[in-house]
C-alpha positions as a LaTeX table, in Angstrom:
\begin{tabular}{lrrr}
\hline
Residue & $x$ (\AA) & $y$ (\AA) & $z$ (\AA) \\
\hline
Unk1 & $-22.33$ & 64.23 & 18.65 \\
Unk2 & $-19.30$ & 64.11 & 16.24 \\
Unk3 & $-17.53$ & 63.04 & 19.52 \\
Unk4 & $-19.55$ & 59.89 & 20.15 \\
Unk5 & $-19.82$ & 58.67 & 16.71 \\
Unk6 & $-15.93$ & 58.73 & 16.25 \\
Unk7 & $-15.74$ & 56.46 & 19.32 \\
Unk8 & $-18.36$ & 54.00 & 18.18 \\
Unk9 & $-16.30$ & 53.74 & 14.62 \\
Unk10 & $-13.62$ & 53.12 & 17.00 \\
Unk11 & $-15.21$ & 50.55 & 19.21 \\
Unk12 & $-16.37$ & 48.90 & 16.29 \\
Unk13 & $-12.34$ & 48.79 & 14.75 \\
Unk14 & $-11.59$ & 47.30 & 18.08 \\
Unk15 & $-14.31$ & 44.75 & 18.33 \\
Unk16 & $-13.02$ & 43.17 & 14.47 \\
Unk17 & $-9.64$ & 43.36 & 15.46 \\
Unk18 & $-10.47$ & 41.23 & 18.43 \\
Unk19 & $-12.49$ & 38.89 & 16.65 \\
Unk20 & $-9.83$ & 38.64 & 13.73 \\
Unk21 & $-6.97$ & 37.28 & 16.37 \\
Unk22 & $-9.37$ & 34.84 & 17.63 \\
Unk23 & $-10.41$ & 33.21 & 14.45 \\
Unk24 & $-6.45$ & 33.36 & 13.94 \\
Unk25 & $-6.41$ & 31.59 & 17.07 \\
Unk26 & $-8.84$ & 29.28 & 16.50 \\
Unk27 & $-6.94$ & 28.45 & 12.88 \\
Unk28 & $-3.47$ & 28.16 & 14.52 \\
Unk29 & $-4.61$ & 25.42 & 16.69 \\
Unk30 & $-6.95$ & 23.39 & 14.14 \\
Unk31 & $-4.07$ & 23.10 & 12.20 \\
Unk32 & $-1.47$ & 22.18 & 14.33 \\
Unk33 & $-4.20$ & 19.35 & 15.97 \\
Unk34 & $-4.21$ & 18.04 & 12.39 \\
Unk35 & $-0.59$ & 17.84 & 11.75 \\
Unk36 & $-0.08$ & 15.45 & 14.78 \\
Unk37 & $-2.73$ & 13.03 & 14.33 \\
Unk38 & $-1.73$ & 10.01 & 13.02 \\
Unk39 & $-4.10$ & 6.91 & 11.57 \\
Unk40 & $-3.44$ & 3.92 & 13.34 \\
Unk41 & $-2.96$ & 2.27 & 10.65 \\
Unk42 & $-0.36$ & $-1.53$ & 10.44 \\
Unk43 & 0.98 & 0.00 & 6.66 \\
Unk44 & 2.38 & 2.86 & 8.44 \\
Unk45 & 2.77 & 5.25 & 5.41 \\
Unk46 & 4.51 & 9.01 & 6.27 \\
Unk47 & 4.63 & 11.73 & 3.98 \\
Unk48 & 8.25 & 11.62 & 3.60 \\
Unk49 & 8.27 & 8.05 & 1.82 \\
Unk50 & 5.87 & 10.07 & $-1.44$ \\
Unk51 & 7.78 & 10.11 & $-4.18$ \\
Unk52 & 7.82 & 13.04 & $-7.14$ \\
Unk53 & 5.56 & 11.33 & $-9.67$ \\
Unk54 & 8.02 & 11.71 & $-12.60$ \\
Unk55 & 8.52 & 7.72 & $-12.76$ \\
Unk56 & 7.47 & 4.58 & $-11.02$ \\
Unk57 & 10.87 & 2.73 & $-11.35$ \\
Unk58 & 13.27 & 2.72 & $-8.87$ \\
Unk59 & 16.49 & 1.79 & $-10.00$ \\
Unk60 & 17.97 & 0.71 & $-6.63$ \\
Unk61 & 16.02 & $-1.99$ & $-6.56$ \\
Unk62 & 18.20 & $-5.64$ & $-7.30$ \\
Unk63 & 15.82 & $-7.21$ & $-10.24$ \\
Unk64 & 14.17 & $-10.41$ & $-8.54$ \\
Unk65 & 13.61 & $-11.84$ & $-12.35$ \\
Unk66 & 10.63 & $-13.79$ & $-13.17$ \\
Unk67 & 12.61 & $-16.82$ & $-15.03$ \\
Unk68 & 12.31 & $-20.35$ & $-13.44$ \\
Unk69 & 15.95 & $-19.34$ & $-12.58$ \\
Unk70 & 15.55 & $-15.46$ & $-10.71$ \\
Unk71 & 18.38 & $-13.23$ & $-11.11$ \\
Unk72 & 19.70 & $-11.21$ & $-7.76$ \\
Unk73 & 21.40 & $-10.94$ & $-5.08$ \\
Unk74 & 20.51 & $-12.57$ & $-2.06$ \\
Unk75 & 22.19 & $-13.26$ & 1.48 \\
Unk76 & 23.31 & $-16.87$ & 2.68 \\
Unk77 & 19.46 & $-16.76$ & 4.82 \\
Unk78 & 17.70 & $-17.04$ & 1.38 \\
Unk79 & 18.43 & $-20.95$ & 1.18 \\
Unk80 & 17.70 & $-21.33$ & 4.48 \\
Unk81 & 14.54 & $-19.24$ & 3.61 \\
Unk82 & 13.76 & $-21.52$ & 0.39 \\
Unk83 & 14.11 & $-24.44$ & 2.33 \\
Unk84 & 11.52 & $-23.43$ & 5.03 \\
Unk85 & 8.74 & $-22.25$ & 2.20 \\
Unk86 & 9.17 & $-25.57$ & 0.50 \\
Unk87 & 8.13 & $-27.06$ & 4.17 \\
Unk88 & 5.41 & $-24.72$ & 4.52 \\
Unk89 & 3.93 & $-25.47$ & 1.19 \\
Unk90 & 4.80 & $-29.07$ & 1.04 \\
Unk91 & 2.03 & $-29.33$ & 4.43 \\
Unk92 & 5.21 & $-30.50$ & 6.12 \\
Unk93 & 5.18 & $-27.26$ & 8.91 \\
Unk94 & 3.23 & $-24.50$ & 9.97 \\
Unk95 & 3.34 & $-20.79$ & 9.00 \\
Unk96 & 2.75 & $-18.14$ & 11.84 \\
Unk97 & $-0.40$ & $-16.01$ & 9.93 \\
Unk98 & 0.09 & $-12.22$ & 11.40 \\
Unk99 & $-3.86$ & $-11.65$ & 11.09 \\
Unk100 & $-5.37$ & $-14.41$ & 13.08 \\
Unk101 & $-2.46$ & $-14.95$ & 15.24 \\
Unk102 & $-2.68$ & $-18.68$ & 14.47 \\
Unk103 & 0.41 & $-21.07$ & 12.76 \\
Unk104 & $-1.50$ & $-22.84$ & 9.78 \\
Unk105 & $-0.46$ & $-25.28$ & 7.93 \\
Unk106 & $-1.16$ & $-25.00$ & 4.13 \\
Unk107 & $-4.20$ & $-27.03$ & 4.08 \\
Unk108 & $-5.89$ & $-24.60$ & 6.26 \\
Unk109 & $-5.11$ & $-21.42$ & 3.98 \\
Unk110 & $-8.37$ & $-20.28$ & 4.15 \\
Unk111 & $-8.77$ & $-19.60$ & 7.32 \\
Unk112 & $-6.82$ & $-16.33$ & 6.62 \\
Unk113 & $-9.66$ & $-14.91$ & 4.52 \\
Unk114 & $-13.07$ & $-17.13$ & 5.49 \\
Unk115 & $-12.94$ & $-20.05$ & 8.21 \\
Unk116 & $-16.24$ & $-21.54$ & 6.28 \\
Unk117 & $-14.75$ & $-22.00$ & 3.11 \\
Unk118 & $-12.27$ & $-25.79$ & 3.05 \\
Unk119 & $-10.46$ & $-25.35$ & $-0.59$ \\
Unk120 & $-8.99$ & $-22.76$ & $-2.70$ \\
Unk121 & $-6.80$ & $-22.85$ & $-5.74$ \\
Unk122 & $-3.10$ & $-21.98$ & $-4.64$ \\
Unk123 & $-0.38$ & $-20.02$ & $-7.21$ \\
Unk124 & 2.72 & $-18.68$ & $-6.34$ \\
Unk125 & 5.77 & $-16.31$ & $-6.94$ \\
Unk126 & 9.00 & $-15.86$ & $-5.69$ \\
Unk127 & 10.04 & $-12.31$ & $-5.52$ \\
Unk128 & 12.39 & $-10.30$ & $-2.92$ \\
Unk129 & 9.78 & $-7.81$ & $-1.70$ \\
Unk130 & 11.51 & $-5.89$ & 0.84 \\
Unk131 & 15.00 & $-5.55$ & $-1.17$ \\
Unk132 & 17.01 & $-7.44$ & 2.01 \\
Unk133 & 18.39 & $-10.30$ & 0.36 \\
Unk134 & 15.83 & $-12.60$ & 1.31 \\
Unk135 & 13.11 & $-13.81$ & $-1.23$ \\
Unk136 & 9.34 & $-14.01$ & 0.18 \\
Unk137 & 6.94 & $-16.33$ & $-1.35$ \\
Unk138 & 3.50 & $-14.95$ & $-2.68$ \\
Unk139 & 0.80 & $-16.90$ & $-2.73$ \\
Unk140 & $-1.95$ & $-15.98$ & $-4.88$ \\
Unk141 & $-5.44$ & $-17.52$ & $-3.18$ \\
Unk142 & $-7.62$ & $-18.56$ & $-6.47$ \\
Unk143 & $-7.39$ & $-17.58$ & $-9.98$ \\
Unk144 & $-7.14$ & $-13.96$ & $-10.51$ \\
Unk145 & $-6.80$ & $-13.47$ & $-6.72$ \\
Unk146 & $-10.31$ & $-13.89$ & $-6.23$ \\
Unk147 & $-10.12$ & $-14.18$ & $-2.16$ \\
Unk148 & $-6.24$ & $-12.26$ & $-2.36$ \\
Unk149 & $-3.11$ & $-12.89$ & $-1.65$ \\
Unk150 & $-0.73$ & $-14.33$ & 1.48 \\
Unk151 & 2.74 & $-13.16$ & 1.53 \\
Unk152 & 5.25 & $-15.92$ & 3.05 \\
Unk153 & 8.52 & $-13.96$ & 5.07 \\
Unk154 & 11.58 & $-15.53$ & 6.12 \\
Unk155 & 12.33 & $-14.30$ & 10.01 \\
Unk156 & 14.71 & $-15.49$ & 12.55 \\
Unk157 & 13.75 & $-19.16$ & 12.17 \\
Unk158 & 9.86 & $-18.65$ & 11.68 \\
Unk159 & 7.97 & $-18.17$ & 8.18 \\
Unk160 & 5.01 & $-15.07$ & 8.89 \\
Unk161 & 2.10 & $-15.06$ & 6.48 \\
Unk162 & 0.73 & $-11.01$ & 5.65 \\
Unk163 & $-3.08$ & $-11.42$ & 4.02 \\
Unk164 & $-3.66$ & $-8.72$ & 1.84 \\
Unk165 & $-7.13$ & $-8.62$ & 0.16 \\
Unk166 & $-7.76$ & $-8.63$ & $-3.92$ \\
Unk167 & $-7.12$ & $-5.20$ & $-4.56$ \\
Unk168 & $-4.51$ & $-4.02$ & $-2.54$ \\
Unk169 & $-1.71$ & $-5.70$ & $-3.94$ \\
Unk170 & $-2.61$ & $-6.39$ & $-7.77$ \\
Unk171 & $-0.13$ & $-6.27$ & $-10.80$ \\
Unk172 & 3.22 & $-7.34$ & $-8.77$ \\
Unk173 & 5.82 & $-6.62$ & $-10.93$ \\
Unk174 & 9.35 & $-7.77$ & $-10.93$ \\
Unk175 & 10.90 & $-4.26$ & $-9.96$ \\
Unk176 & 8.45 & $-5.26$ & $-6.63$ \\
Unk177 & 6.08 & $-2.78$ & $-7.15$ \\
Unk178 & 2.48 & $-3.38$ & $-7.37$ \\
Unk179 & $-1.00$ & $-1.59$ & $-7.37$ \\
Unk180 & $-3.50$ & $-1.20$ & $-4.48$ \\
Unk181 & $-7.17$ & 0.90 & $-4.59$ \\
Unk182 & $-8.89$ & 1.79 & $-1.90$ \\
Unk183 & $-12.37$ & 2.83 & $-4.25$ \\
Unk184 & $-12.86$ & 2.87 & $-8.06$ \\
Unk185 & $-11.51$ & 6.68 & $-7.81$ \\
Unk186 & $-8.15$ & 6.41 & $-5.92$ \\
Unk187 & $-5.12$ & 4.51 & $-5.56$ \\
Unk188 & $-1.12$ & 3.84 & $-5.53$ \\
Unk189 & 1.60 & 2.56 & $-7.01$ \\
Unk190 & 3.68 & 1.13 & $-3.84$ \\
Unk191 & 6.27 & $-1.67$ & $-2.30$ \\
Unk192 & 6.49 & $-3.11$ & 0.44 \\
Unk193 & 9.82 & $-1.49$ & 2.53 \\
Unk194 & 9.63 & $-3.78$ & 5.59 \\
Unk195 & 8.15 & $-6.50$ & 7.50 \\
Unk196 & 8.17 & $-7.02$ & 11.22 \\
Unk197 & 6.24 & $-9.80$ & 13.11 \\
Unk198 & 2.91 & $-7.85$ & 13.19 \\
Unk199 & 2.54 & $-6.58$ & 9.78 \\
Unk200 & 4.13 & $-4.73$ & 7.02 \\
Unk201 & 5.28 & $-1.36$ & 5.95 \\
Unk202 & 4.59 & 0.07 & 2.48 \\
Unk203 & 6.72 & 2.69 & 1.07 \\
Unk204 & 4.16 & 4.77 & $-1.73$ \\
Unk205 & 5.58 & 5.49 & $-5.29$ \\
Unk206 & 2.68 & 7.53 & $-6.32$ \\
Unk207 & $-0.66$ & 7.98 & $-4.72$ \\
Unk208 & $-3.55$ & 9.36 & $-7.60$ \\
Unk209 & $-6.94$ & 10.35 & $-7.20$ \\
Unk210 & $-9.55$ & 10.29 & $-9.99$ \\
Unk211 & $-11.82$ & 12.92 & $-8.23$ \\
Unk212 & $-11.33$ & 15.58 & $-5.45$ \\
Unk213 & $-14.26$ & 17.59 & $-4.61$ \\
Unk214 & $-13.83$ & 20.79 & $-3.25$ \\
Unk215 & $-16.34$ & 23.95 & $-2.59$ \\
Unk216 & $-14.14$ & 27.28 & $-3.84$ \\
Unk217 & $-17.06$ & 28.90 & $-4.19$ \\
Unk218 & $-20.20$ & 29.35 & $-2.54$ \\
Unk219 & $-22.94$ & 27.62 & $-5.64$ \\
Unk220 & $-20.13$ & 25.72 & $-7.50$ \\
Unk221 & $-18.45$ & 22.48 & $-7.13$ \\
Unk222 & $-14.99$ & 21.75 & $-8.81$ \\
Unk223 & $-13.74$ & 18.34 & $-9.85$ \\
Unk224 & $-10.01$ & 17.79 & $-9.95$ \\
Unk225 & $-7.25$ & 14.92 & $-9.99$ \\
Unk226 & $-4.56$ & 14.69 & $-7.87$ \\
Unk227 & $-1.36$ & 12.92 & $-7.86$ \\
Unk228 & 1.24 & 12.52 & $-4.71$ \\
Unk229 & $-1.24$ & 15.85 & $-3.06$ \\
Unk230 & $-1.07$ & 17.96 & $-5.82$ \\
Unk231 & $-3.65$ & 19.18 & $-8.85$ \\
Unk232 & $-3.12$ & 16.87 & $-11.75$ \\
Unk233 & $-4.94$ & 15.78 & $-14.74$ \\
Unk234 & $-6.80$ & 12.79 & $-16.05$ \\
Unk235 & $-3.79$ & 12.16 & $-18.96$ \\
Unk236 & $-1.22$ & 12.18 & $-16.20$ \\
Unk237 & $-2.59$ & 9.79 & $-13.86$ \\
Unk238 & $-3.41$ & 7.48 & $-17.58$ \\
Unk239 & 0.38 & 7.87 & $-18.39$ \\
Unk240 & 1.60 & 7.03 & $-14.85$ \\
Unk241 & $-0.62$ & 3.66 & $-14.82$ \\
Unk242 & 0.42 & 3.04 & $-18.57$ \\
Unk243 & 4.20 & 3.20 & $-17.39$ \\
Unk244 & 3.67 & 0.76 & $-14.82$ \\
Unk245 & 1.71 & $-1.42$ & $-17.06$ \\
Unk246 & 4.21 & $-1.77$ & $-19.22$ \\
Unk247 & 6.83 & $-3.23$ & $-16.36$ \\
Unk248 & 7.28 & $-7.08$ & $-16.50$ \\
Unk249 & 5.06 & $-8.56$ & $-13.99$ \\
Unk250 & 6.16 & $-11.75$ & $-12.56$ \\
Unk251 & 4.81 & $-15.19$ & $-13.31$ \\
Unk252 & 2.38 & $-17.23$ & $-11.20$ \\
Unk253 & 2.74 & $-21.33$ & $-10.88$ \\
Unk254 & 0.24 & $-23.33$ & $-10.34$ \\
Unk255 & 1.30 & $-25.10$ & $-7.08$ \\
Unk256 & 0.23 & $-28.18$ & $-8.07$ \\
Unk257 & 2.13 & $-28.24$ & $-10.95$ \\
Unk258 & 5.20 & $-26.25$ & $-10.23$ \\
Unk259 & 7.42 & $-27.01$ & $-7.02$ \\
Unk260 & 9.49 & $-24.57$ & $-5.27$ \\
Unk261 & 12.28 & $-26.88$ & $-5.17$ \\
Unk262 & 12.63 & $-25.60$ & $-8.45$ \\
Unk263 & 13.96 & $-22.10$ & $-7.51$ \\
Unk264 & 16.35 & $-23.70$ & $-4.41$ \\
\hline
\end{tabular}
């Protein structure tokens, strides 16, 4: 009797041990089905470009200014770059518009955000986004970016416009950084790194989240914040957005007041 009862305790060891390396199993291969799927997504974003949320300045950057008169350094191209905006804006050529696949001419603007509407206030910028020399022209579509912005790019010959809708590319400082939210609970500080002829690449300063839920235990649900992936707090994320407040943000023209001959 003593006989068969040590061998069920036994079979009964055996059995948990076996089920323990296949929930191992099972774990092993969730994860590593995680850790290769990537979000087709045209801002490509990888983890390697977050950035330890100690400050949002990056001191590499060449200041683009946000005088009449920018201070930097740009390449020979940026003339020939200034020269081709002030056609593009003057109605006098056609920009190449990445989203639609269609090359508008300024008039039709709105085509890059709603086909039915025929007018929008235009204001602009002049910034060096991508740090290459080469200034790009914002344009900011209606006051306060009510239908958002359309980034002009200067690229072997052709100007590319980028729309990027209201909130994903508010507060454009001159250090190039800006502010984008996906919902009222999460967002980034970011710049753009690089454009190619289908889109852009952002490069993520510091990505925050107002509110993480998560289940530790069984009854109770825990709120947290979360900065670049990892537990913050509410005063952290407040004096992150207050030090990028406080940046100098760049100046918007009217369009039809303010010419971009002005900057040549």
């Amino acid at each position: 009797m003593k006989h068969n009862t040590h061998m069920v305790k036994v079979a009964n060891q055996l059995l948990w041990i076996a089920l323990l390396i296949i929930f191992m199993m099972i774990s092993v291969t969730a994860c590593s089905f995680t850790q290769s799927t990537e979000l087709n997504d045209p801002l490509s974003i990888s983890d390697s470009e977050l950035q330890e949320p100690v400050s949002t300045s990056d001191s590499n950057h060449s200041d683009a200014g946000s005088d009449d008169s920018p201070s930097g350094f740009f390449t020979m191209d940026d003339g020939v770059a200034m020269e081709a905006y002030k056609a593009v804006v003057c109605g006098d050529t056609t920009f190449r518009d990445t989203g639609t696949g269609k090359d508008l001419n300024i008039t039709h603007i709105c085509e890059v955000f709603n086909p039915e509407i025929s007018w929008v206030s235009i204001y602009f910028t002049i910034i060096d986004l991508d740090g290459d020399g080469i200034r790009e022209v914002i344009l900011m579509l209606d006051s306060n970016a009510r239908y958002g912005y359309e980034i002009l790019h200067y690229q072997d010959g052709t100007i590319y416009g980028y729309y990027v809708v209201p909130r994903g590319f508010e507060e454009l400082k001159i250090d190039s950084t800006y502010q984008g939210s996906s919902s009222a609970f999460s967002g980034n500080i970011a710049k753009i790194k690089s454009f190619s002829e289908n889109g852009f690449t952002e490069q993520i300063m510091v990505q925050y989240d107002y509110h993480t839920y998560d289940y530790l235990d069984e009854n109770e649900l825990h709120t947290y914040f979360m900065i670049n992936g990892k537990k913050s707090s509410s005063a952290q994320i407040e004096s992150l957005l207050d030090q990028q407040s406080a940046k100098e943000s760049v100046k918007w023209y009217d369009i039809a007041e303010k010419s971009i001959e002005d900057f040549l």
